[in-house]
Short mmCIF file of C-alpha atoms in Angstrom, two decimals:
data_model
loop_
_atom_site.label_atom_id
_atom_site.label_comp_id
_atom_site.label_asym_id
_atom_site.label_seq_id
_atom_site.Cartn_x
_atom_site.Cartn_y
_atom_site.Cartn_z
CA MET E 583 19.79 -94.34 18.29
CA PRO E 584 17.42 -91.39 17.75
CA VAL E 585 18.55 -88.73 15.33
CA VAL E 586 17.65 -85.39 16.88
CA MET E 587 19.00 -83.19 14.10
CA ASP E 588 19.42 -84.09 10.44
CA ALA E 589 21.48 -82.35 7.77
CA ASP E 590 18.68 -79.90 6.81
CA ARG E 591 18.01 -78.93 10.36
CA MET E 592 21.71 -78.42 11.04
CA ALA E 593 22.15 -76.25 7.94
CA ARG E 594 19.17 -74.07 8.95
CA SER E 595 20.54 -73.71 12.51
CA LEU E 596 23.94 -72.63 11.21
CA ALA E 597 22.30 -70.11 8.84
CA ARG E 598 20.26 -68.71 11.72
CA ILE E 599 23.31 -68.48 13.98
CA ALA E 600 25.24 -66.65 11.24
CA HIS E 601 22.43 -64.07 11.00
CA GLU E 602 22.34 -63.69 14.78
CA ILE E 603 26.10 -63.09 14.80
CA VAL E 604 25.79 -60.34 12.21
CA GLU E 605 22.83 -58.76 14.01
CA ARG E 606 24.37 -58.81 17.46
CA ASN E 607 27.78 -57.53 16.34
CA ARG E 608 26.36 -55.08 13.76
CA GLY E 609 28.40 -56.64 10.98
CA VAL E 610 31.54 -58.74 11.01
CA ASP E 611 34.25 -56.07 11.35
CA ARG E 612 36.92 -57.16 13.86
CA LEU E 613 35.28 -60.58 14.19
CA ALA E 614 37.16 -63.89 14.11
CA LEU E 615 36.08 -67.51 14.46
CA VAL E 616 38.04 -70.00 16.54
CA GLY E 617 36.95 -73.65 16.43
CA VAL E 618 37.72 -76.08 19.23
CA ARG E 619 39.26 -79.26 17.85
CA THR E 620 38.04 -81.59 16.50
CA ARG E 621 34.51 -80.76 15.37
CA GLY E 622 34.46 -77.08 16.28
CA VAL E 623 36.86 -76.39 13.42
CA PRO E 624 34.71 -77.52 10.45
CA ILE E 625 31.71 -75.80 12.06
CA ALA E 626 33.72 -72.56 12.29
CA VAL E 627 34.72 -72.92 8.63
CA ARG E 628 31.05 -73.33 7.64
CA LEU E 629 30.03 -70.30 9.68
CA ALA E 630 32.76 -68.25 7.97
CA ALA E 631 31.27 -69.23 4.59
CA GLN E 632 27.78 -68.22 5.79
CA LEU E 633 29.05 -64.88 7.11
CA LYS E 634 30.77 -64.23 3.79
CA GLU E 635 27.52 -64.94 1.98
CA ILE E 636 25.58 -62.54 4.19
CA THR E 637 28.08 -59.66 4.39
CA GLY E 638 30.55 -60.28 1.57
CA GLN E 639 33.39 -60.02 4.07
CA ASP E 640 35.95 -62.64 5.02
CA VAL E 641 36.13 -63.62 8.68
CA PRO E 642 39.40 -65.28 9.72
CA VAL E 643 39.21 -68.80 11.16
CA GLY E 644 41.52 -70.39 13.72
CA ALA E 645 41.73 -73.78 15.41
CA LEU E 646 42.27 -74.41 19.10
CA ASP E 647 43.51 -77.68 20.64
CA ILE E 648 42.73 -77.47 24.34
CA THR E 649 44.43 -80.72 25.38
CA LEU E 650 47.27 -79.08 27.28
CA TYR E 651 44.77 -76.96 29.23
CA ARG E 652 42.47 -79.80 30.35
CA ASP E 653 41.78 -79.79 34.07
CA ASP E 654 41.98 -83.60 34.20
CA LEU E 655 45.25 -83.87 32.26
CA MET E 656 47.48 -85.31 34.98
CA HIS E 657 44.66 -86.68 37.14
CA HIS E 658 44.56 -90.12 35.59
CA ALA E 659 47.05 -92.10 37.64
CA VAL E 660 46.93 -94.80 35.01
CA GLY E 661 46.72 -94.61 31.28
CA PRO E 662 47.83 -92.85 28.18
CA GLN E 663 48.15 -89.13 27.62
CA PRO E 664 45.61 -87.43 25.38
CA LEU E 665 46.94 -86.82 21.90
CA VAL E 666 48.01 -83.22 21.37
CA ARG E 667 47.19 -81.55 18.09
CA SER E 668 48.17 -78.15 16.77
CA THR E 669 46.59 -74.88 17.72
CA GLU E 670 46.56 -72.55 14.72
CA ILE E 671 45.53 -68.95 15.21
CA PRO E 672 47.10 -67.11 12.27
CA PHE E 673 45.85 -63.66 13.27
CA SER E 674 46.12 -61.37 16.28
CA ILE E 675 43.16 -61.75 18.62
CA ASP E 676 43.85 -58.38 20.30
CA ASP E 677 40.77 -56.15 20.24
CA ARG E 678 38.80 -58.59 18.13
CA VAL E 679 35.51 -60.20 19.05
CA ILE E 680 36.27 -63.93 19.09
CA LEU E 681 33.51 -66.40 18.28
CA LEU E 682 34.51 -69.60 20.04
CA VAL E 683 32.90 -72.55 18.25
CA ASP E 684 32.31 -76.07 19.60
CA ASP E 685 29.92 -78.89 18.80
CA VAL E 686 28.41 -79.82 22.19
CA LEU E 687 28.20 -77.76 25.36
CA TYR E 688 27.97 -80.06 28.39
CA THR E 689 29.94 -79.60 31.64
CA GLY E 690 31.60 -76.40 30.40
CA ARG E 691 35.08 -77.68 31.20
CA THR E 692 36.23 -77.64 27.57
CA VAL E 693 35.10 -74.03 27.26
CA ARG E 694 36.95 -73.12 30.46
CA ALA E 695 40.12 -74.62 29.00
CA ALA E 696 39.55 -72.87 25.67
CA LEU E 697 39.05 -69.48 27.37
CA ASP E 698 42.32 -69.91 29.30
CA GLU E 699 44.18 -70.84 26.13
CA LEU E 700 42.69 -67.98 24.09
CA ILE E 701 43.73 -65.42 26.69
CA ASP E 702 47.34 -66.62 26.27
CA PHE E 703 47.15 -65.32 22.70
CA GLY E 704 46.23 -61.76 23.60
CA ARG E 705 43.36 -59.66 24.87
CA PRO E 706 40.23 -60.01 22.77
CA ARG E 707 37.56 -57.32 23.08
CA ALA E 708 35.02 -60.05 23.81
CA ILE E 709 34.58 -63.80 23.45
CA GLN E 710 31.21 -65.19 22.39
CA LEU E 711 30.35 -68.88 22.46
CA VAL E 712 28.70 -70.77 19.59
CA VAL E 713 27.54 -74.41 19.98
CA ILE E 714 25.45 -76.74 17.86
CA VAL E 715 23.93 -78.51 20.88
CA ASP E 716 23.53 -77.40 24.49
CA ARG E 717 22.75 -80.54 26.48
CA GLY E 718 22.72 -79.01 29.97
CA HIS E 719 24.45 -80.36 33.12
CA ARG E 720 26.90 -77.49 33.51
CA GLU E 721 29.58 -77.86 36.16
CA LEU E 722 30.96 -74.34 35.67
CA PRO E 723 29.26 -70.95 35.31
CA ILE E 724 29.38 -70.89 31.50
CA LYS E 725 26.64 -70.05 29.01
CA ALA E 726 26.46 -70.11 25.21
CA ASP E 727 25.62 -66.99 23.21
CA TYR E 728 24.42 -68.85 20.10
CA VAL E 729 22.84 -72.30 20.33
CA GLY E 730 21.76 -74.56 17.45
CA LYS E 731 19.49 -76.66 19.65
CA ASN E 732 18.83 -77.00 23.36
CA LEU E 733 18.68 -80.70 24.08
CA PRO E 734 17.64 -81.88 27.55
CA THR E 735 19.58 -85.08 28.33
CA SER E 736 20.47 -87.30 31.25
CA HIS E 737 24.03 -88.11 32.31
CA ALA E 738 23.48 -91.67 31.12
CA GLU E 739 23.06 -90.45 27.55
CA SER E 740 25.69 -89.23 25.14
CA VAL E 741 25.25 -86.72 22.36
CA SER E 742 27.26 -86.99 19.14
CA VAL E 743 27.45 -84.26 16.56
CA ARG E 744 28.53 -85.82 13.26
CA LEU E 745 29.80 -83.73 10.40
CA ALA E 746 30.37 -84.52 6.75
CA GLU E 747 33.99 -83.31 7.09
CA THR E 748 34.88 -85.69 9.92
CA ASP E 749 32.21 -88.41 9.98
CA GLY E 750 30.76 -88.58 6.47
CA CYS E 751 27.31 -87.12 7.25
CA ASP E 752 25.61 -84.23 9.07
CA GLU E 753 23.50 -85.32 12.03
CA VAL E 754 23.13 -85.14 15.79
CA VAL E 755 22.33 -88.40 17.57
CA ILE E 756 21.57 -89.20 21.18
CA GLU E 757 22.55 -92.56 22.64
CA LYS E 758 22.26 -94.46 25.91
CA THR E 759 25.69 -95.25 27.33
CA SER E 760 24.63 -98.51 29.06
CA GLY E 761 24.50 -96.89 32.48
CA GLU E 762 28.26 -96.52 32.86
CA ASP E 763 29.79 -93.30 33.99
CA GLU E 764 31.12 -91.66 30.86
CA ALA E 765 33.46 -89.33 32.69
CA MET K 487 49.83 -90.98 10.45
CA SER K 488 47.90 -87.77 10.70
CA PRO K 489 46.58 -87.05 14.18
CA GLU K 490 43.33 -85.85 12.58
CA THR K 491 42.53 -89.33 11.37
CA THR K 492 43.19 -91.11 14.65
CA PRO K 493 40.07 -93.20 15.16
CA THR K 494 38.00 -92.65 18.26
CA THR K 495 35.75 -95.30 19.70
CA THR K 496 32.82 -95.74 17.35
CA GLY K 497 29.91 -93.56 18.37
CA ALA K 498 31.94 -92.04 21.19
CA PRO K 499 30.30 -88.94 22.54
CA GLN K 500 32.12 -85.80 21.55
CA ALA K 501 30.87 -83.83 24.51
CA ASP K 502 32.98 -82.05 27.10
CA ASP K 503 34.25 -85.06 28.94
CA SER K 504 33.96 -87.67 26.26
CA PRO K 505 36.72 -90.22 25.70
CA ILE K 506 39.45 -88.47 23.79
CA PRO K 507 41.94 -90.03 21.41
CA THR K 508 44.99 -91.03 23.36
CA SER K 509 48.37 -92.40 22.65
CA ARG K 510 51.40 -92.97 24.76
CA LEU K 511 54.93 -94.15 25.02
CA ARG K 512 54.94 -97.64 26.46
CA ARG K 513 57.61 -96.80 29.00
CA LYS K 514 58.42 -94.57 31.95
CA ASP K 515 61.90 -93.65 30.71
CA LEU K 516 63.58 -92.50 27.55
CA VAL K 517 66.99 -94.13 27.75
CA GLY K 518 67.73 -94.61 24.08
CA ILE K 519 66.36 -94.78 20.56
CA ALA K 520 67.18 -98.51 20.56
CA GLU K 521 64.08 -99.35 22.66
CA LEU K 522 61.65 -97.14 20.73
CA THR K 523 59.35 -98.47 18.03
CA ALA K 524 58.74 -96.55 14.80
CA GLU K 525 55.21 -95.76 16.07
CA GLU K 526 56.56 -94.26 19.28
CA ILE K 527 59.03 -92.15 17.30
CA SER K 528 56.18 -90.92 15.07
CA LEU K 529 54.08 -90.13 18.13
CA ILE K 530 56.88 -88.00 19.62
CA LEU K 531 57.43 -86.17 16.32
CA ASP K 532 53.68 -85.58 15.81
CA THR K 533 53.30 -84.26 19.35
CA ALA K 534 56.32 -81.99 18.81
CA VAL K 535 54.54 -80.36 15.86
CA ALA K 536 51.81 -79.19 18.24
CA MET K 537 54.39 -78.16 20.85
CA LYS K 538 56.33 -76.04 18.38
CA GLU K 539 53.42 -73.63 17.97
CA ILE K 540 53.50 -72.80 21.69
CA SER K 541 56.94 -71.19 21.34
CA SER K 542 55.52 -68.68 18.84
CA ARG K 543 52.77 -67.40 21.16
CA PRO K 544 52.90 -64.10 23.04
CA ILE K 545 52.60 -66.13 26.26
CA LYS K 546 54.88 -69.12 25.72
CA LYS K 547 53.49 -71.34 28.44
CA VAL K 548 50.81 -73.99 28.78
CA PRO K 549 49.63 -75.48 32.08
CA ALA K 550 50.07 -79.15 31.08
CA LEU K 551 52.77 -80.11 33.63
CA ARG K 552 51.60 -77.85 36.44
CA GLY K 553 52.64 -79.34 39.78
CA LYS K 554 55.16 -81.76 38.27
CA THR K 555 58.76 -81.50 39.39
CA VAL K 556 61.58 -82.12 36.95
CA VAL K 557 65.19 -82.36 38.08
CA ASN K 558 67.94 -81.70 35.55
CA LEU K 559 70.93 -83.67 36.72
CA PHE K 560 73.99 -82.82 34.67
CA PHE K 561 77.17 -84.69 35.51
CA GLU K 562 78.82 -83.38 32.35
CA ALA K 563 79.08 -79.90 30.85
CA SER K 564 76.25 -78.76 28.60
CA THR K 565 74.77 -75.43 27.60
CA ARG K 566 72.49 -76.21 24.68
CA THR K 567 70.86 -79.38 25.95
CA ARG K 568 70.41 -78.20 29.52
CA THR K 569 68.99 -74.83 28.44
CA SER K 570 66.73 -76.54 25.92
CA PHE K 571 65.35 -78.96 28.53
CA GLU K 572 64.89 -76.18 31.05
CA ILE K 573 63.00 -73.99 28.58
CA ALA K 574 60.86 -76.97 27.52
CA GLU K 575 60.02 -77.75 31.16
CA LYS K 576 59.14 -74.13 31.91
CA ARG K 577 56.95 -73.81 28.81
CA LEU K 578 54.95 -76.77 30.12
CA SER K 579 54.70 -75.14 33.60
CA ALA K 580 56.73 -77.82 35.39
CA ASP K 581 58.80 -76.86 38.41
CA THR K 582 62.43 -77.35 37.51
CA LEU K 583 65.70 -77.41 39.28
CA ASN K 584 69.20 -77.85 37.97
CA ILE K 585 71.95 -79.77 39.63
CA ALA K 586 75.41 -79.54 38.16
CA ALA K 587 77.80 -82.23 39.32
CA SER K 588 80.54 -79.72 40.02
CA THR K 589 78.41 -78.07 42.73
CA SER K 590 76.87 -81.26 44.12
CA SER K 591 77.81 -83.83 46.73
CA VAL K 592 79.37 -85.90 43.96
CA VAL K 593 82.56 -83.92 44.55
CA LYS K 594 82.47 -85.16 48.15
CA GLY K 595 82.55 -88.75 46.95
CA GLU K 596 78.87 -89.71 46.97
CA THR K 597 77.96 -92.51 44.54
CA LEU K 598 75.60 -91.94 41.62
CA ALA K 599 72.98 -94.24 43.16
CA ASP K 600 73.11 -92.44 46.51
CA THR K 601 72.88 -89.01 44.91
CA VAL K 602 69.84 -90.04 42.91
CA HIS K 603 68.15 -91.86 45.82
CA ASN K 604 68.47 -88.69 47.87
CA ILE K 605 66.95 -86.59 45.12
CA GLU K 606 64.17 -89.15 44.70
CA ALA K 607 63.34 -88.92 48.40
CA MET K 608 62.06 -85.42 47.57
CA SER K 609 59.62 -86.93 45.04
CA PRO K 610 60.46 -85.48 41.66
CA ASP K 611 58.40 -86.80 38.73
CA LEU K 612 61.09 -86.82 36.06
CA LEU K 613 64.88 -86.80 36.04
CA VAL K 614 66.81 -85.49 33.06
CA VAL K 615 70.28 -86.98 33.26
CA ARG K 616 73.54 -86.38 31.47
CA HIS K 617 76.48 -88.49 32.50
CA SER K 618 79.93 -89.23 31.09
CA SER K 619 79.51 -93.00 31.57
CA SER K 620 77.69 -95.02 28.94
CA GLY K 621 74.79 -96.84 30.57
CA ALA K 622 74.37 -94.44 33.51
CA CYS K 623 70.81 -93.60 32.45
CA HIS K 624 69.88 -97.23 31.98
CA PHE K 625 71.18 -97.95 35.48
CA LEU K 626 69.20 -95.05 36.94
CA SER K 627 66.01 -96.02 35.10
CA ARG K 628 66.13 -99.39 36.89
CA ILE K 629 66.61 -98.00 40.39
CA CYS K 630 64.32 -94.94 40.11
CA ARG K 631 60.58 -94.62 40.51
CA ALA K 632 60.66 -91.32 38.62
CA GLY K 633 60.96 -91.33 34.84
CA VAL K 634 64.51 -90.91 33.54
CA ILE K 635 65.25 -89.01 30.34
CA ASN K 636 68.68 -89.52 28.84
CA ALA K 637 70.28 -86.19 27.93
CA GLY K 638 73.44 -87.94 26.73
CA ASP K 639 75.33 -90.78 28.41
CA GLY K 640 78.99 -91.28 27.55
CA MET K 641 79.45 -92.71 24.07
CA HIS K 642 76.11 -94.56 24.21
CA GLU K 643 73.07 -92.50 23.18
CA HIS K 644 71.67 -88.98 22.99
CA PRO K 645 68.07 -89.77 22.05
CA THR K 646 66.58 -86.27 22.23
CA GLN K 647 69.22 -84.97 19.80
CA ALA K 648 68.36 -87.69 17.28
CA LEU K 649 64.64 -86.94 17.68
CA LEU K 650 65.14 -83.23 17.07
CA ASP K 651 67.32 -83.98 14.04
CA ALA K 652 64.59 -86.23 12.67
CA PHE K 653 61.96 -83.58 13.42
CA THR K 654 64.01 -80.99 11.51
CA ILE K 655 64.40 -83.31 8.51
CA ARG K 656 60.70 -84.24 8.54
CA GLU K 657 59.63 -80.61 8.87
CA ARG K 658 61.62 -79.64 5.76
CA LYS K 659 61.16 -82.78 3.65
CA GLN K 660 57.76 -83.99 4.94
CA ARG K 661 59.19 -87.48 5.35
CA ILE K 662 62.19 -89.47 6.52
CA ALA K 663 61.72 -92.78 4.71
CA GLY K 664 63.68 -93.02 1.49
CA LEU K 665 65.89 -89.99 2.10
CA LYS K 666 69.66 -90.25 1.83
CA VAL K 667 71.30 -88.89 4.95
CA ALA K 668 75.09 -88.58 5.15
CA ILE K 669 76.68 -88.35 8.59
CA CYS K 670 80.33 -87.28 8.60
CA GLY K 671 82.94 -86.70 11.26
CA ASP K 672 84.06 -88.35 14.45
CA LEU K 673 81.94 -91.50 14.31
CA LEU K 674 83.86 -93.31 17.04
CA HIS K 675 83.16 -91.08 20.04
CA SER K 676 79.70 -89.89 19.11
CA ARG K 677 76.56 -90.74 21.05
CA VAL K 678 74.68 -88.46 18.65
CA LEU K 679 75.73 -90.77 15.83
CA ARG K 680 74.50 -93.94 17.53
CA SER K 681 71.08 -92.45 18.29
CA ASN K 682 70.77 -90.94 14.84
CA VAL K 683 71.70 -94.11 12.98
CA LEU K 684 69.25 -96.16 15.04
CA LEU K 685 66.45 -93.66 14.51
CA LEU K 686 67.00 -92.92 10.83
CA THR K 687 67.32 -96.59 9.85
CA LYS K 688 64.19 -97.44 11.90
CA MET K 689 62.31 -94.76 9.99
CA GLY K 690 63.53 -96.07 6.64
CA ALA K 691 66.21 -93.56 5.65
CA ASP K 692 69.28 -94.50 3.62
CA VAL K 693 72.11 -93.66 6.01
CA TRP K 694 75.72 -93.14 4.91
CA LEU K 695 78.50 -92.79 7.46
CA CYS K 696 81.79 -91.19 6.56
CA GLY K 697 84.93 -90.47 8.51
CA PRO K 698 88.61 -91.33 8.75
CA PRO K 699 89.12 -95.11 9.14
CA THR K 700 90.73 -94.47 12.53
CA LEU K 701 87.49 -92.91 13.78
CA MET K 702 85.15 -95.50 12.32
CA PRO K 703 83.48 -97.81 14.83
CA VAL K 704 82.88 -101.47 14.03
CA GLY K 705 79.44 -103.04 13.96
CA PHE K 706 77.37 -100.25 12.45
CA GLU K 707 76.87 -102.25 9.24
CA ARG K 708 74.33 -104.33 11.17
CA THR K 709 71.95 -101.35 11.34
CA GLY K 710 71.89 -101.23 7.54
CA ALA K 711 73.96 -98.05 7.33
CA HIS K 712 76.61 -97.76 4.62
CA MET K 713 80.19 -97.01 5.70
CA THR K 714 82.70 -95.17 3.56
CA SER K 715 85.82 -93.10 3.97
CA SER K 716 85.09 -91.17 0.77
CA ILE K 717 83.24 -88.00 1.60
CA ASP K 718 82.23 -87.52 -2.03
CA GLU K 719 80.54 -90.92 -2.10
CA ALA K 720 78.67 -90.17 1.12
CA VAL K 721 77.47 -86.75 0.00
CA GLU K 722 76.51 -87.74 -3.57
CA GLY K 723 72.76 -87.11 -4.00
CA ALA K 724 72.17 -86.66 -0.24
CA ASP K 725 68.99 -85.02 1.06
CA ALA K 726 70.65 -84.12 4.34
CA VAL K 727 74.27 -83.86 5.43
CA MET K 728 74.97 -84.03 9.12
CA MET K 729 78.39 -83.15 10.51
CA LEU K 730 79.61 -84.46 13.84
CA ARG K 731 81.97 -82.53 16.04
CA ILE K 732 85.58 -83.57 16.15
CA GLN K 733 85.82 -84.03 19.90
CA LEU K 734 89.12 -82.29 20.40
CA GLU K 735 89.18 -83.27 24.08
CA ARG K 736 89.25 -86.96 23.08
CA MET K 737 91.79 -86.59 20.26
CA LEU K 738 94.85 -87.60 22.23
CA GLY K 739 95.32 -90.91 20.45
CA GLY K 740 96.61 -89.62 17.12
CA PHE K 741 93.51 -90.49 15.10
CA PHE K 742 94.61 -88.12 12.33
CA PRO K 743 97.75 -86.02 11.78
CA THR K 744 96.46 -82.43 12.06
CA LEU K 745 93.17 -80.55 12.18
CA ARG K 746 94.14 -78.83 8.97
CA GLU K 747 94.62 -82.13 7.21
CA TYR K 748 91.30 -83.34 8.59
CA PHE K 749 89.55 -80.30 7.15
CA ASN K 750 91.23 -80.79 3.77
CA VAL K 751 90.07 -84.41 3.52
CA PHE K 752 86.81 -84.54 5.48
CA GLY K 753 85.75 -80.95 6.19
CA MET K 754 82.39 -80.01 4.69
CA THR K 755 82.56 -77.08 2.30
CA PRO K 756 80.13 -75.52 -0.20
CA GLU K 757 82.14 -77.20 -3.03
CA ARG K 758 81.72 -80.68 -1.51
CA VAL K 759 78.03 -80.15 -0.77
CA ARG K 760 77.42 -79.39 -4.46
CA ARG K 761 77.35 -83.16 -5.04
CA ALA K 762 74.28 -83.41 -2.84
CA LYS K 763 70.71 -82.54 -3.88
CA PRO K 764 70.20 -78.79 -4.54
CA ASP K 765 67.81 -78.55 -1.56
CA VAL K 766 70.16 -80.41 0.80
CA LEU K 767 69.91 -79.69 4.51
CA VAL K 768 73.20 -78.97 6.27
CA MET K 769 72.99 -80.04 9.90
CA HIS K 770 75.24 -80.00 12.95
CA PRO K 771 74.31 -80.94 16.52
CA GLY K 772 76.73 -78.35 17.94
CA PRO K 773 78.99 -77.17 19.31
CA MET K 774 80.68 -76.55 15.96
CA ASN K 775 84.41 -76.42 15.27
CA ARG K 776 84.40 -73.98 12.39
CA GLY K 777 87.15 -74.78 9.94
CA VAL K 778 87.52 -78.35 11.22
CA GLU K 779 84.45 -80.44 10.34
CA ILE K 780 82.53 -77.63 8.64
CA SER K 781 83.48 -74.39 6.91
CA SER K 782 82.02 -71.16 8.23
CA GLU K 783 80.65 -70.34 4.80
CA LEU K 784 78.54 -73.50 4.84
CA ALA K 785 77.50 -73.25 8.49
CA ASP K 786 76.09 -69.77 7.90
CA GLY K 787 74.85 -70.47 4.37
CA PRO K 788 71.31 -70.82 3.04
CA SER K 789 71.29 -74.63 3.26
CA SER K 790 72.13 -74.60 6.95
CA VAL K 791 69.35 -75.60 9.35
CA ILE K 792 71.66 -75.64 12.36
CA LEU K 793 69.71 -73.00 14.29
CA ASP K 794 66.38 -74.62 13.32
CA GLN K 795 67.69 -77.74 15.03
CA VAL K 796 68.19 -75.75 18.22
CA ALA K 797 64.70 -74.24 18.02
CA ASN K 798 63.13 -77.63 17.30
CA GLY K 799 64.97 -79.13 20.27
CA VAL K 800 62.64 -77.28 22.63
CA ALA K 801 59.51 -78.59 20.88
CA VAL K 802 60.78 -82.18 20.79
CA ARG K 803 61.76 -82.09 24.47
CA MET K 804 58.35 -80.65 25.39
CA ALA K 805 56.73 -83.57 23.56
CA ILE K 806 58.86 -86.12 25.41
CA LEU K 807 58.25 -84.51 28.81
CA TYR K 808 54.51 -84.39 28.17
CA LEU K 809 54.27 -87.98 26.98
CA LEU K 810 56.42 -89.37 29.79
CA ALA K 811 54.80 -87.35 32.59
CA GLY K 812 51.56 -89.18 31.90
CA GLY K 813 53.04 -92.59 31.39
CA ALA K 814 55.33 -92.74 34.39
CA GLU K 815 52.81 -93.84 36.99
CA HIS K 816 51.27 -96.35 34.64
CA GLU K 817 54.41 -98.42 34.42
CA ALA K 818 54.89 -98.28 38.18
CA ALA K 819 51.34 -99.54 38.72
CA ALA K 820 51.51 -102.26 36.10
#
């Protein structure tokens, strides 16, 4: 189970991404962070802390649960429904630049769902995508604006981002999934 | 149980299409609270928390039930419940249609089974049924492939009402277990009562039932609920007080002398509610008879959560529709 990113490396990546955000947007005015549940949310909270450190300004943070927008929601003829959790966006997204935050970018289907859901909340000036790991294998025309690490993988592998808030430690690990189709 | 702490498979990939935490109702129908486990009730209430947020968005619609067809089959009058179901279905993007018995072939003498078989031939995914006969939904759930949701059957159950009442209590008090809930009014004819007593006792509440002895059903002691005809005893120290409608259309048997006397003895007033906890919730499933089971002053007062109950009804029904739409085919395949 190779660890491809440890806590130090992750912290440095997040610090770099925060600086890139400030540079590209010329500050943090009219910026907001929206994390995709589950692990996008603590990452968004950490980025908000970094942005505050750099600029002294608070950037609002929201949480998005994309379950009800999944494109495979009713496709499983058999089996339980995915658990729905709350979406919390306690600010207007109109005319803001939204930084959409997730842990792993893979097929792009989660991001597609998140974009559809965000648009139901208003009309942001722009949406930019932040991910810790981009592992390739896109199935939709989607690209990240800020990437912690590009990680070439095969379909037979799985990538887990672990966070202190949800998993007890900060690391990214890559695992073989015993040849079975993980979709 | 917080959804955040739901365990995923150890080491499960958290990528785009990784296994996601799932949970479901172990059934294709929601006929009554009697069949539900405490875990299933918690799952519905937790899911409803997420659904409630959708109604506060600028665009109050999510694509979850896109392409699903839901038929609302109402053999008995209803405004609140039917509207609530229809709004819930539309907010989940389901295609809905309403059939009222008065405008259907039922008036031409078609049987319930035939009516429903004909509707089923057009492949709906869920049927929401209200019927004046107790057990109608149970009967339909056995003969239908589609999931059946009970929107009130005779004097049997009204499960979605009990779930929205529980959601309202839990939202305000953060729990149900250990709370004292007094339910007062026409206990005999009430399907809302049966569902509520079953649900609240399952979730560990201390339930007190109060009404005139002529309107008190037998057998409720078995659920663990307390029965009394003293409204003061029922209300004393209560966390929530729920009034039931005096069903004037069923009051032909001389259950009590006059409505005025009923109000004097059993009507809920601000003075009576003073015996309850200061932060008591005043609830009513509607439609209200002001000045019969509840005074106007109380119904419109600061303790009243009657309109919250209506708002929460949409969220709770969205949760049930979502959970059953996924589970329906599973049961058929099993």
